[in-house]
Amino acid sequence: MSELTFSTDTLASVIAILPEILMVILAVAVLTLDMVWGKHQRAAVGYLAGGGLLAIAAIVWLFGGLQQAEALPDQLLLGGMVRHDALAHIFRVMVIAAGGFASLMAMDVPKVRARGDFHALLIVSVIGGSLVSAAADLIMVFLALETLSITLYVLAGYLRDDDKSTEAGLKYFLFGAFASAFSLYGLSLLYGLTGQTNIYKLGQILSSGTLNDPPIVLAMLLVALGFAFKISAVPFHFWTPDVYEGAPTPVTSLLSTASKAASVALFLRFMLAVFPPRELLGAVTGATRDYSVLWVELAAVMAALSMTLGNILALVQTNIKRLLAYSTIAHAGYILMGIAAISTNKSGDGAAAVTFYLFMYVLSNALAFAVVILFANATGSEEIRDMAGMSRRSPWLALAMTLALLSLAGIPPAAGFVGKFLIFRATVDASLEWLAIIGVLNVIVALYYYLVVVKVMYMEMPSSEEPVTVSVPYRWVLALTSAGVLLFGTVLVTPLLNWAMDAAHALYVVLL
Amino acid sequence: MEDISLVTVVFMLPLVGFVLMLIFARNDDAYRWGALVTSLVTFGVSLLLVRHFDTSIAGLQMVQKADWITADGFTIRYYVGIDGISVWLVLLTTFIMPLAILISFRAIQERVPLYYMFMLIMEWAMLGVFVAQDLFLFYVFWEITLVPMYFLIGIWGAEQRIYAAVKFFLYTMAGSLLMLLAILWLGNQAGTFSVPDILAMLKSGELSFSTGTERLLFLAFAIAFAIKVPMWPLHSWLPDAHVQAPTAGSVILAGVLLKMGTYGFVRFNLPLFPEATKTFAPYFAALAVIGIIYGAWVSYGQKDMKKLVAYSSISHLGFVMLGIFSLNPAGIQGGILQMVNHGISTGGLFMIVGVLYERRHTKLMKAFGGIWKAMPLYSGVALVIVLSSMGLPGLNGFVGEFTILLGSAGSHAISWWFTAFAAVGVILAAVYMLYMFNTVFMGALDKEENKNLPDLRWHEIYALIPVLVMVFVIGVQASYFFNLMDGSVAQLVEHVNGVMSAAMR
């Protein structure tokens, strides 16, 4: 178990938020060029935004390597606002890359493609998500979460002429504001009880056992509600299908990948820091109270509900975006299952499994949504039945979609299989066999509706033989994500898993 | 890095062919011939496995290991090798695949490239199942086999193909997920997923289960395998899948895929959970015998030839299961040989049915009659295969079934009653097989549309000749096949019985 210290080192502080600094510059550049460039050049802002984000993701990846060389130790920086650790690294890579994919995808969506403000908003949203992954202070938690959310409300309702998109934006905003208010209330309770805002200090005070239980439990429930809303776990999922369907598809992709990944990172970090299992702090600070049992059980119950409800409702969907929306709810369930496995095994397997799972999930979902946009552009419809015979029209695209769906279903050799394997392994290891069995049954249900899509693409006749056109930005998205899904499921499992393990170990720290 | 083992070469060849075709093949014929050449080369190289096989080694040979996924607490390895049990299944796979590809040359005219791609992926995955010695690796290939088969049935199948394909996928996947949980549990306990290591730990007492746990683990594995075999009453996916699949799909399904289930019992259930095996042996033997009689009974009632052959598979695989759960060398050796025999004979029967279906587009027996007069060469071949399937002495089926009955009669694990009932199955097999032969091939050639049916074409002859050759070779030279498996089977039986007697003491 490692120890954590505060640091005021300027260089370290700058490096800790370097991704965000770079993204701010990128957003300003996008807005400026949007004004300077003429109508025809303006379409290229997507390249700038998407390419820029992917480049920043690559930089963060490389710095992750540097950190392991102990050039930059794991510290709390900027007055404890952010923590610079492996967990922040790996989730930032996911969030920023997901943003890059969404930006590139937006280049082929009418009414969005050449709008600098759209791309700039998207980048700001990613900045929020990136900070969420690193936040270590209540204030930072809330600010980052709101930066992520408010921009997403706007993005979801970006197509003002489109009723569904407007509805999606408004719905997401109303529900989101409620959820934010609840978690803000929870956060304020925590501050009021302890006078602290740093999550690691909070954890020490709360576990010392000097405070009354009821307000702490209430605060935990309120904060958890906010997080559950963000990752669309049952029973806070009801906004998901409508918003996913109505929002412009690149935004849907962002919602289901970046926003979810960042929120899971926060869930992991926040819960383990503020309500740590006793074994974590016991040796050092003589902790007596252990609230972790409660949130672990909460996660287990929500996991079972989300998986089951998400998968069963997905069965009857006819719209591909709604299907993927319910599948996200189910995936939130699998992720919570991994989270529920955290406390009982101290090796960090659960957290590592969750991290790995999200990494593959981000890639698979981005891949799926990219293909959905292409199909929708070609057929003018987002209904599953209109994807009929896609394998004849565009064999490679159909193959890419199949890969994404197999990955989401957890069939080898796609990365999703390894992700599921790790999650189930952690769950069985944590003696949550009942949850693992529910999970396994759900995998079968899920397989059915993923197979339906594959069936429509491969076994039905197309209405036209014309190939679907794939523009250059899409080629990049498709190539990168499918390569990722394949490679992280086969030869590159170990490096990614080790990185996820580092991230998991970073969660188990003691503040000195 | 150690030298690359021959097993790895055989196992990876279909994948190499797949990649080469992906890069170079430009038209349908290139895919056809590319797949055929790949599978033939794979078969040729796999013959070297037998040549280099050392019968004095009971354990694994030609092993190759490399770390695949390493993390705190567990290691997953690329760990392949063969022993006397798997070598014949590897060979069966490489033998059946070129035939299945050849028989598709004319039958498959739609989306040809995709078809042959799936065939090679299929071969690769099936070989993976038979050579994998790491539970994780095994499971990966076990699952991968579902994907190409799903497409083979779903795209190139008959009218109800989509229903059959989805049922096949979901049914078998449902069983295997429980096995996945059992694998995870086992791996967590042992800290490794490699089967030989786990076996060594069990032997040294480093790892042990309570009786209840062992039984649960046994059942989790057994259900996955029993669905694949399929054992009665988990067989209902099989007739659908077989009837709807294209000919080559049925050949692969019956020839190889079903053996993954019986192989799983021999490879995992018996050695890993010997005590539970002994406890459950009478129950599984009972299910096997029910399967034998049920399969035969239902076969007799069929009007559709392909359905008849499909149900006969349930009956034949019942024999294999009975042999395995006899838990003595004769039973298990007979079981393994019968896996190979069934692959050859039933694969052959499906090809026979496919030949008629291609010409007349029906599989109903009453649409035919007197075919011998129209297609004499074809009918002669069909007769041999039918006789081999019903176990005529001198042909392959007889040796397998006889050895199994010998084994089960002398078994300490199960009662001799099972043998008596299973013997009834042998008679029933003769009944439904001869009934089919009689209806289709004998009698008067009274249907106008049957009179000008063309006899076997060259690619069909080339696909059927190897089947005939093997029918006779195994029939008269079975001892050669038994020789190779002797050591491994003896070791397995000794292991199972050793633990049994240790437990009884």
CSV table of C-alpha atoms in Angstrom, one decimal, chain A residues 47-374:
chain,number,residue,atom,x,y,z
A,47,TYR,CA,-9.9,17.4,-38.2
A,48,LEU,CA,-8.3,19.9,-35.9
A,49,ALA,CA,-10.5,19.1,-33.0
A,50,GLY,CA,-10.5,15.3,-33.5
A,51,GLY,CA,-6.9,15.0,-34.5
A,52,GLY,CA,-5.9,17.3,-31.7
A,53,LEU,CA,-7.8,15.4,-29.1
A,54,LEU,CA,-6.3,12.1,-30.3
A,55,ALA,CA,-2.8,13.6,-30.3
A,56,ILE,CA,-3.4,14.8,-26.7
A,57,ALA,CA,-4.6,11.3,-25.7
A,58,ALA,CA,-1.4,9.9,-27.2
A,59,ILE,CA,0.7,12.5,-25.2
A,60,VAL,CA,-1.0,11.5,-22.0
A,61,TRP,CA,-0.4,7.8,-22.8
A,62,LEU,CA,3.3,8.5,-23.2
A,63,PHE,CA,3.4,10.5,-20.0
A,64,GLY,CA,1.8,7.6,-18.3
A,65,GLY,CA,4.9,5.7,-19.3
A,66,LEU,CA,7.2,8.4,-17.9
A,67,GLN,CA,5.4,8.4,-14.6
A,68,GLN,CA,6.2,4.7,-14.1
A,69,ALA,CA,9.8,5.7,-14.5
A,70,GLU,CA,9.3,7.8,-11.4
A,71,ALA,CA,10.0,11.0,-13.1
A,72,LEU,CA,6.7,12.2,-11.6
A,73,PRO,CA,5.7,10.6,-8.4
A,74,ASP,CA,2.0,10.0,-7.4
A,75,GLN,CA,1.1,13.2,-5.5
A,76,LEU,CA,-1.8,15.5,-4.6
A,77,LEU,CA,-1.2,18.7,-6.5
A,78,LEU,CA,-2.7,22.2,-6.8
A,79,GLY,CA,-3.6,22.4,-3.2
A,80,GLY,CA,-5.0,18.9,-3.3
A,81,MET,CA,-7.4,19.6,-6.1
A,82,VAL,CA,-6.2,16.9,-8.4
A,83,ARG,CA,-4.2,13.7,-8.1
A,84,HIS,CA,-1.6,12.7,-10.6
A,85,ASP,CA,-1.7,8.9,-10.7
A,86,ALA,CA,-2.1,6.0,-13.0
A,87,LEU,CA,-5.8,5.9,-12.6
A,88,ALA,CA,-6.1,9.5,-13.8
A,89,HIS,CA,-3.8,8.6,-16.7
A,90,ILE,CA,-5.6,5.7,-18.0
A,91,PHE,CA,-9.1,7.2,-17.7
A,92,ARG,CA,-7.9,10.5,-19.3
A,93,VAL,CA,-6.6,8.5,-22.3
A,94,MET,CA,-10.1,6.9,-22.6
A,95,VAL,CA,-12.0,10.1,-22.2
A,96,ILE,CA,-9.9,12.2,-24.5
A,97,ALA,CA,-9.7,9.5,-27.1
A,98,ALA,CA,-13.4,9.1,-27.0
A,99,GLY,CA,-13.8,12.8,-27.5
A,100,GLY,CA,-11.4,12.7,-30.5
A,101,PHE,CA,-13.5,9.9,-32.0
A,102,ALA,CA,-16.7,11.8,-31.4
A,103,SER,CA,-15.2,14.9,-33.1
A,104,LEU,CA,-14.1,13.0,-36.1
A,105,MET,CA,-17.5,11.3,-36.3
A,106,ALA,CA,-19.2,14.6,-36.3
A,107,MET,CA,-17.6,15.5,-39.6
A,108,ASP,CA,-20.1,13.5,-41.5
A,109,VAL,CA,-23.2,14.5,-39.6
A,110,PRO,CA,-25.2,17.2,-41.4
A,111,LYS,CA,-25.7,20.5,-39.5
A,112,VAL,CA,-22.9,19.6,-37.2
A,113,ARG,CA,-19.9,19.0,-39.3
A,114,ALA,CA,-18.6,22.4,-40.0
A,115,ARG,CA,-19.6,24.1,-36.8
A,116,GLY,CA,-16.7,25.3,-34.8
A,117,ASP,CA,-18.8,25.9,-31.7
A,118,PHE,CA,-19.9,22.3,-31.7
A,119,HIS,CA,-16.4,21.0,-31.7
A,120,ALA,CA,-15.3,23.6,-29.1
A,121,LEU,CA,-18.1,22.6,-26.8
A,122,LEU,CA,-17.2,19.0,-27.3
A,123,ILE,CA,-13.6,19.8,-26.3
A,124,VAL,CA,-14.7,21.6,-23.2
A,125,SER,CA,-16.9,18.7,-22.2
A,126,VAL,CA,-13.8,16.4,-22.6
A,127,ILE,CA,-11.8,18.8,-20.4
A,128,GLY,CA,-14.5,18.3,-17.8
A,129,GLY,CA,-14.3,14.5,-18.1
A,130,SER,CA,-10.6,14.6,-18.0
A,131,LEU,CA,-10.6,16.6,-14.7
A,132,VAL,CA,-13.3,14.3,-13.3
A,133,SER,CA,-10.8,11.4,-13.7
A,134,ALA,CA,-8.2,13.2,-11.6
A,135,ALA,CA,-10.3,15.2,-9.1
A,136,ALA,CA,-9.4,14.7,-5.4
A,137,ASP,CA,-11.3,17.5,-3.8
A,138,LEU,CA,-15.1,18.0,-3.4
A,139,ILE,CA,-14.9,21.4,-5.2
A,140,MET,CA,-13.0,19.9,-8.1
A,141,VAL,CA,-15.3,16.9,-8.2
A,142,PHE,CA,-18.3,19.2,-8.6
A,143,LEU,CA,-16.8,21.7,-10.9
A,144,ALA,CA,-15.4,19.1,-13.2
A,145,LEU,CA,-18.6,17.1,-13.2
A,146,GLU,CA,-20.6,20.2,-14.1
A,147,THR,CA,-18.2,21.2,-16.9
A,148,LEU,CA,-18.7,17.8,-18.3
A,149,SER,CA,-22.5,17.8,-17.9
A,150,ILE,CA,-23.5,21.3,-18.8
A,151,THR,CA,-21.7,21.1,-22.1
A,152,LEU,CA,-23.3,17.7,-22.8
A,153,TYR,CA,-26.8,19.2,-22.2
A,154,VAL,CA,-26.1,21.7,-24.8
A,155,LEU,CA,-24.6,19.2,-27.2
A,156,ALA,CA,-27.5,16.8,-26.8
A,157,GLY,CA,-29.9,19.5,-27.8
A,158,TYR,CA,-27.6,20.9,-30.5
A,159,LEU,CA,-29.9,20.3,-33.4
A,160,ARG,CA,-32.4,23.0,-32.6
A,161,ASP,CA,-34.6,22.3,-35.6
A,162,ASP,CA,-35.0,18.7,-34.6
A,163,ASP,CA,-37.7,18.0,-32.1
A,164,LYS,CA,-36.1,14.8,-30.8
A,165,SER,CA,-32.8,16.5,-30.3
A,166,THR,CA,-34.4,19.4,-28.5
A,167,GLU,CA,-36.3,17.0,-26.3
A,168,ALA,CA,-33.2,15.1,-25.6
A,169,GLY,CA,-31.3,18.2,-24.5
A,170,LEU,CA,-34.1,19.4,-22.3
A,171,LYS,CA,-34.7,16.0,-20.8
A,172,TYR,CA,-31.1,15.4,-20.1
A,173,PHE,CA,-30.8,18.9,-18.6
A,174,LEU,CA,-33.8,18.6,-16.3
A,175,PHE,CA,-32.9,15.1,-15.0
A,176,GLY,CA,-29.2,16.0,-14.9
A,177,ALA,CA,-29.8,19.2,-12.9
A,178,PHE,CA,-31.8,17.2,-10.4
A,179,ALA,CA,-29.1,14.6,-10.0
A,180,SER,CA,-26.5,17.2,-9.7
A,181,ALA,CA,-28.5,19.0,-7.0
A,182,PHE,CA,-28.8,15.8,-5.0
A,183,SER,CA,-25.1,15.0,-5.2
A,184,LEU,CA,-24.2,18.6,-4.4
A,185,TYR,CA,-26.3,18.3,-1.3
A,186,GLY,CA,-24.5,15.2,-0.4
A,187,LEU,CA,-21.1,16.9,-0.9
A,188,SER,CA,-22.2,19.9,1.2
A,189,LEU,CA,-23.2,17.5,4.0
A,190,LEU,CA,-19.8,15.9,3.9
A,191,TYR,CA,-18.2,19.3,4.1
A,192,GLY,CA,-20.4,20.5,6.8
A,193,LEU,CA,-19.8,17.4,8.9
A,194,THR,CA,-16.0,17.5,8.7
A,195,GLY,CA,-14.9,20.9,7.5
A,196,GLN,CA,-12.8,19.3,4.9
A,197,THR,CA,-13.0,19.2,1.2
A,198,ASN,CA,-10.1,16.9,0.3
A,199,ILE,CA,-11.5,13.4,-0.2
A,200,TYR,CA,-8.6,11.6,1.4
A,201,LYS,CA,-8.8,13.7,4.5
A,202,LEU,CA,-12.5,13.2,4.6
A,203,GLY,CA,-12.0,9.5,4.5
A,204,GLN,CA,-9.7,9.7,7.5
A,205,ILE,CA,-12.1,11.7,9.6
A,206,LEU,CA,-15.2,9.7,8.6
A,207,SER,CA,-13.6,6.4,9.4
A,208,SER,CA,-12.3,7.6,12.8
A,209,GLY,CA,-15.8,6.9,14.1
A,210,THR,CA,-16.3,10.2,15.9
A,211,LEU,CA,-19.3,11.3,13.9
A,212,ASN,CA,-22.9,10.2,13.8
A,213,ASP,CA,-23.9,7.6,11.3
A,214,PRO,CA,-27.2,8.8,9.8
A,215,PRO,CA,-26.0,12.0,8.1
A,216,ILE,CA,-22.9,10.3,6.7
A,217,VAL,CA,-25.1,7.5,5.2
A,218,LEU,CA,-27.4,10.1,3.8
A,219,ALA,CA,-24.6,12.0,2.2
A,220,MET,CA,-23.2,8.8,0.7
A,221,LEU,CA,-26.6,7.9,-0.8
A,222,LEU,CA,-27.0,11.3,-2.3
A,223,VAL,CA,-23.6,11.4,-3.8
A,224,ALA,CA,-24.0,7.8,-5.1
A,225,LEU,CA,-27.3,8.8,-6.7
A,226,GLY,CA,-25.6,11.5,-8.7
A,227,PHE,CA,-22.9,9.1,-9.9
A,228,ALA,CA,-25.5,6.4,-10.7
A,229,PHE,CA,-27.3,8.9,-12.8
A,230,LYS,CA,-24.2,9.7,-14.8
A,231,ILE,CA,-23.4,6.1,-15.6
A,232,SER,CA,-27.1,5.4,-16.2
A,233,ALA,CA,-27.5,2.6,-13.7
A,234,VAL,CA,-30.9,1.4,-12.8
A,235,PRO,CA,-33.0,3.0,-11.2
A,236,PHE,CA,-31.5,6.3,-12.5
A,237,HIS,CA,-31.4,5.2,-16.1
A,238,PHE,CA,-34.7,6.4,-17.5
A,239,TRP,CA,-33.3,9.4,-19.3
A,240,THR,CA,-30.9,7.2,-21.3
A,241,PRO,CA,-32.9,5.8,-24.2
A,242,ASP,CA,-34.6,9.1,-25.1
A,243,VAL,CA,-31.4,11.2,-24.9
A,244,TYR,CA,-29.4,8.6,-26.8
A,245,GLU,CA,-32.0,8.5,-29.5
A,246,GLY,CA,-32.5,12.2,-29.8
A,247,ALA,CA,-29.0,13.5,-29.5
A,248,PRO,CA,-26.8,13.8,-32.5
A,249,THR,CA,-25.1,10.4,-32.8
A,250,PRO,CA,-21.5,11.7,-32.1
A,251,VAL,CA,-22.8,13.2,-28.9
A,252,THR,CA,-24.5,9.9,-28.1
A,253,SER,CA,-21.2,8.2,-28.6
A,254,LEU,CA,-19.5,10.7,-26.3
A,255,LEU,CA,-22.3,10.3,-23.7
A,256,SER,CA,-21.9,6.5,-23.7
A,257,THR,CA,-18.1,6.5,-23.6
A,258,ALA,CA,-16.3,9.6,-22.3
A,259,SER,CA,-19.0,10.7,-19.8
A,260,LYS,CA,-19.4,7.2,-18.5
A,261,ALA,CA,-15.7,6.4,-18.2
A,262,ALA,CA,-15.0,9.6,-16.3
A,263,SER,CA,-17.9,9.0,-13.9
A,264,VAL,CA,-16.8,5.5,-13.2
A,265,ALA,CA,-13.3,6.8,-12.5
A,266,LEU,CA,-14.8,9.2,-10.1
A,267,PHE,CA,-17.0,6.6,-8.5
A,268,LEU,CA,-14.0,4.4,-7.8
A,269,ARG,CA,-11.8,7.1,-6.5
A,270,PHE,CA,-14.4,8.9,-4.5
A,271,MET,CA,-15.9,5.9,-2.8
A,272,LEU,CA,-12.6,4.3,-1.9
A,273,ALA,CA,-11.2,7.6,-0.6
A,274,VAL,CA,-14.2,8.9,1.4
A,275,PHE,CA,-15.7,5.6,2.5
A,276,PRO,CA,-12.7,3.3,2.6
A,277,PRO,CA,-12.8,-0.3,3.7
A,278,ARG,CA,-11.3,-0.6,7.2
A,279,GLU,CA,-8.4,-2.6,6.2
A,280,LEU,CA,-7.2,0.2,4.0
A,281,LEU,CA,-6.7,2.7,6.8
A,282,GLY,CA,-6.8,0.6,9.9
A,283,ALA,CA,-3.1,0.0,10.2
A,284,VAL,CA,-2.1,3.6,9.9
A,285,THR,CA,-4.8,5.7,11.5
A,286,GLY,CA,-6.6,3.3,13.7
A,287,ALA,CA,-9.9,3.6,11.8
A,288,THR,CA,-12.9,2.1,13.5
A,289,ARG,CA,-15.8,2.9,11.2
A,290,ASP,CA,-16.3,1.1,7.9
A,291,TYR,CA,-18.9,2.5,5.6
A,292,SER,CA,-17.7,0.6,2.5
A,293,VAL,CA,-19.9,-2.3,3.1
A,294,LEU,CA,-22.9,-0.1,2.4
A,295,TRP,CA,-21.8,1.3,-1.0
A,296,VAL,CA,-20.5,-2.1,-2.0
A,297,GLU,CA,-23.9,-3.6,-1.4
A,298,LEU,CA,-25.5,-0.7,-3.1
A,299,ALA,CA,-23.3,-1.3,-6.1
A,300,ALA,CA,-24.1,-5.0,-6.1
A,301,VAL,CA,-27.8,-4.4,-6.1
A,302,MET,CA,-27.7,-1.7,-8.7
A,303,ALA,CA,-25.5,-4.1,-10.8
A,304,ALA,CA,-28.0,-6.8,-10.7
A,305,LEU,CA,-30.9,-4.5,-11.5
A,306,SER,CA,-29.1,-2.6,-14.3
A,307,MET,CA,-27.9,-5.7,-16.1
A,308,THR,CA,-31.3,-7.4,-15.9
A,309,LEU,CA,-33.5,-4.5,-16.8
A,310,GLY,CA,-31.1,-3.1,-19.5
A,311,ASN,CA,-30.8,-6.4,-21.2
A,312,ILE,CA,-34.5,-7.3,-21.1
A,313,LEU,CA,-35.6,-3.9,-22.4
A,314,ALA,CA,-33.0,-4.0,-25.1
A,315,LEU,CA,-34.6,-7.2,-26.5
A,316,VAL,CA,-37.6,-5.3,-27.8
A,317,GLN,CA,-35.9,-2.3,-29.4
A,318,THR,CA,-36.2,-1.7,-33.1
A,319,ASN,CA,-34.0,1.5,-33.2
A,320,ILE,CA,-30.3,0.8,-33.1
A,321,LYS,CA,-29.5,3.9,-31.0
A,322,ARG,CA,-32.1,2.9,-28.4
A,323,LEU,CA,-30.8,-0.7,-28.5
A,324,LEU,CA,-27.3,0.6,-27.8
A,325,ALA,CA,-28.8,2.8,-25.1
A,326,TYR,CA,-30.3,-0.1,-23.2
A,327,SER,CA,-27.1,-2.1,-23.8
A,328,THR,CA,-25.2,0.8,-22.1
A,329,ILE,CA,-27.5,0.4,-19.1
A,330,ALA,CA,-26.6,-3.3,-19.0
A,331,HIS,CA,-23.0,-2.5,-19.3
A,332,ALA,CA,-23.3,-0.1,-16.4
A,333,GLY,CA,-24.5,-3.2,-14.5
A,334,TYR,CA,-21.4,-5.2,-15.5
A,335,ILE,CA,-19.2,-2.4,-14.4
A,336,LEU,CA,-21.0,-2.0,-11.1
A,337,MET,CA,-20.5,-5.7,-10.6
A,338,GLY,CA,-16.8,-5.2,-10.9
A,339,ILE,CA,-17.1,-2.3,-8.4
A,340,ALA,CA,-19.0,-4.5,-6.0
A,341,ALA,CA,-16.1,-6.9,-6.1
A,342,ILE,CA,-13.6,-4.2,-5.0
A,343,SER,CA,-13.7,-4.2,-1.3
A,344,THR,CA,-13.5,-7.9,-0.5
A,345,ASN,CA,-10.4,-8.4,-2.5
A,346,LYS,CA,-7.6,-6.1,-1.6
A,347,SER,CA,-5.4,-7.0,-4.6
A,348,GLY,CA,-7.2,-4.5,-6.7
A,349,ASP,CA,-8.4,-7.0,-9.2
A,350,GLY,CA,-11.9,-5.6,-9.2
A,351,ALA,CA,-10.8,-2.1,-9.9
A,352,ALA,CA,-8.3,-3.3,-12.6
A,353,ALA,CA,-11.1,-5.3,-14.2
A,354,VAL,CA,-13.4,-2.3,-14.2
A,355,THR,CA,-10.7,-0.2,-15.8
A,356,PHE,CA,-9.9,-2.7,-18.4
A,357,TYR,CA,-13.5,-3.2,-19.1
A,358,LEU,CA,-14.1,0.5,-19.6
A,359,PHE,CA,-11.2,0.8,-21.9
A,360,MET,CA,-12.5,-1.9,-24.2
A,361,TYR,CA,-16.1,-0.6,-23.8
A,362,VAL,CA,-15.0,2.9,-25.0
A,363,LEU,CA,-13.4,1.5,-28.1
A,364,SER,CA,-16.2,-0.9,-28.9
A,365,ASN,CA,-19.0,1.6,-28.4
A,366,ALA,CA,-17.2,4.3,-30.4
A,367,LEU,CA,-16.8,1.7,-33.2
A,368,ALA,CA,-20.4,0.8,-33.0
A,369,PHE,CA,-21.7,4.3,-33.1
A,370,ALA,CA,-19.3,5.2,-36.0
A,371,VAL,CA,-20.9,2.4,-38.1
A,372,VAL,CA,-24.4,3.5,-37.0
A,373,ILE,CA,-23.8,7.0,-38.3
A,374,LEU,CA,-22.5,5.6,-41.6
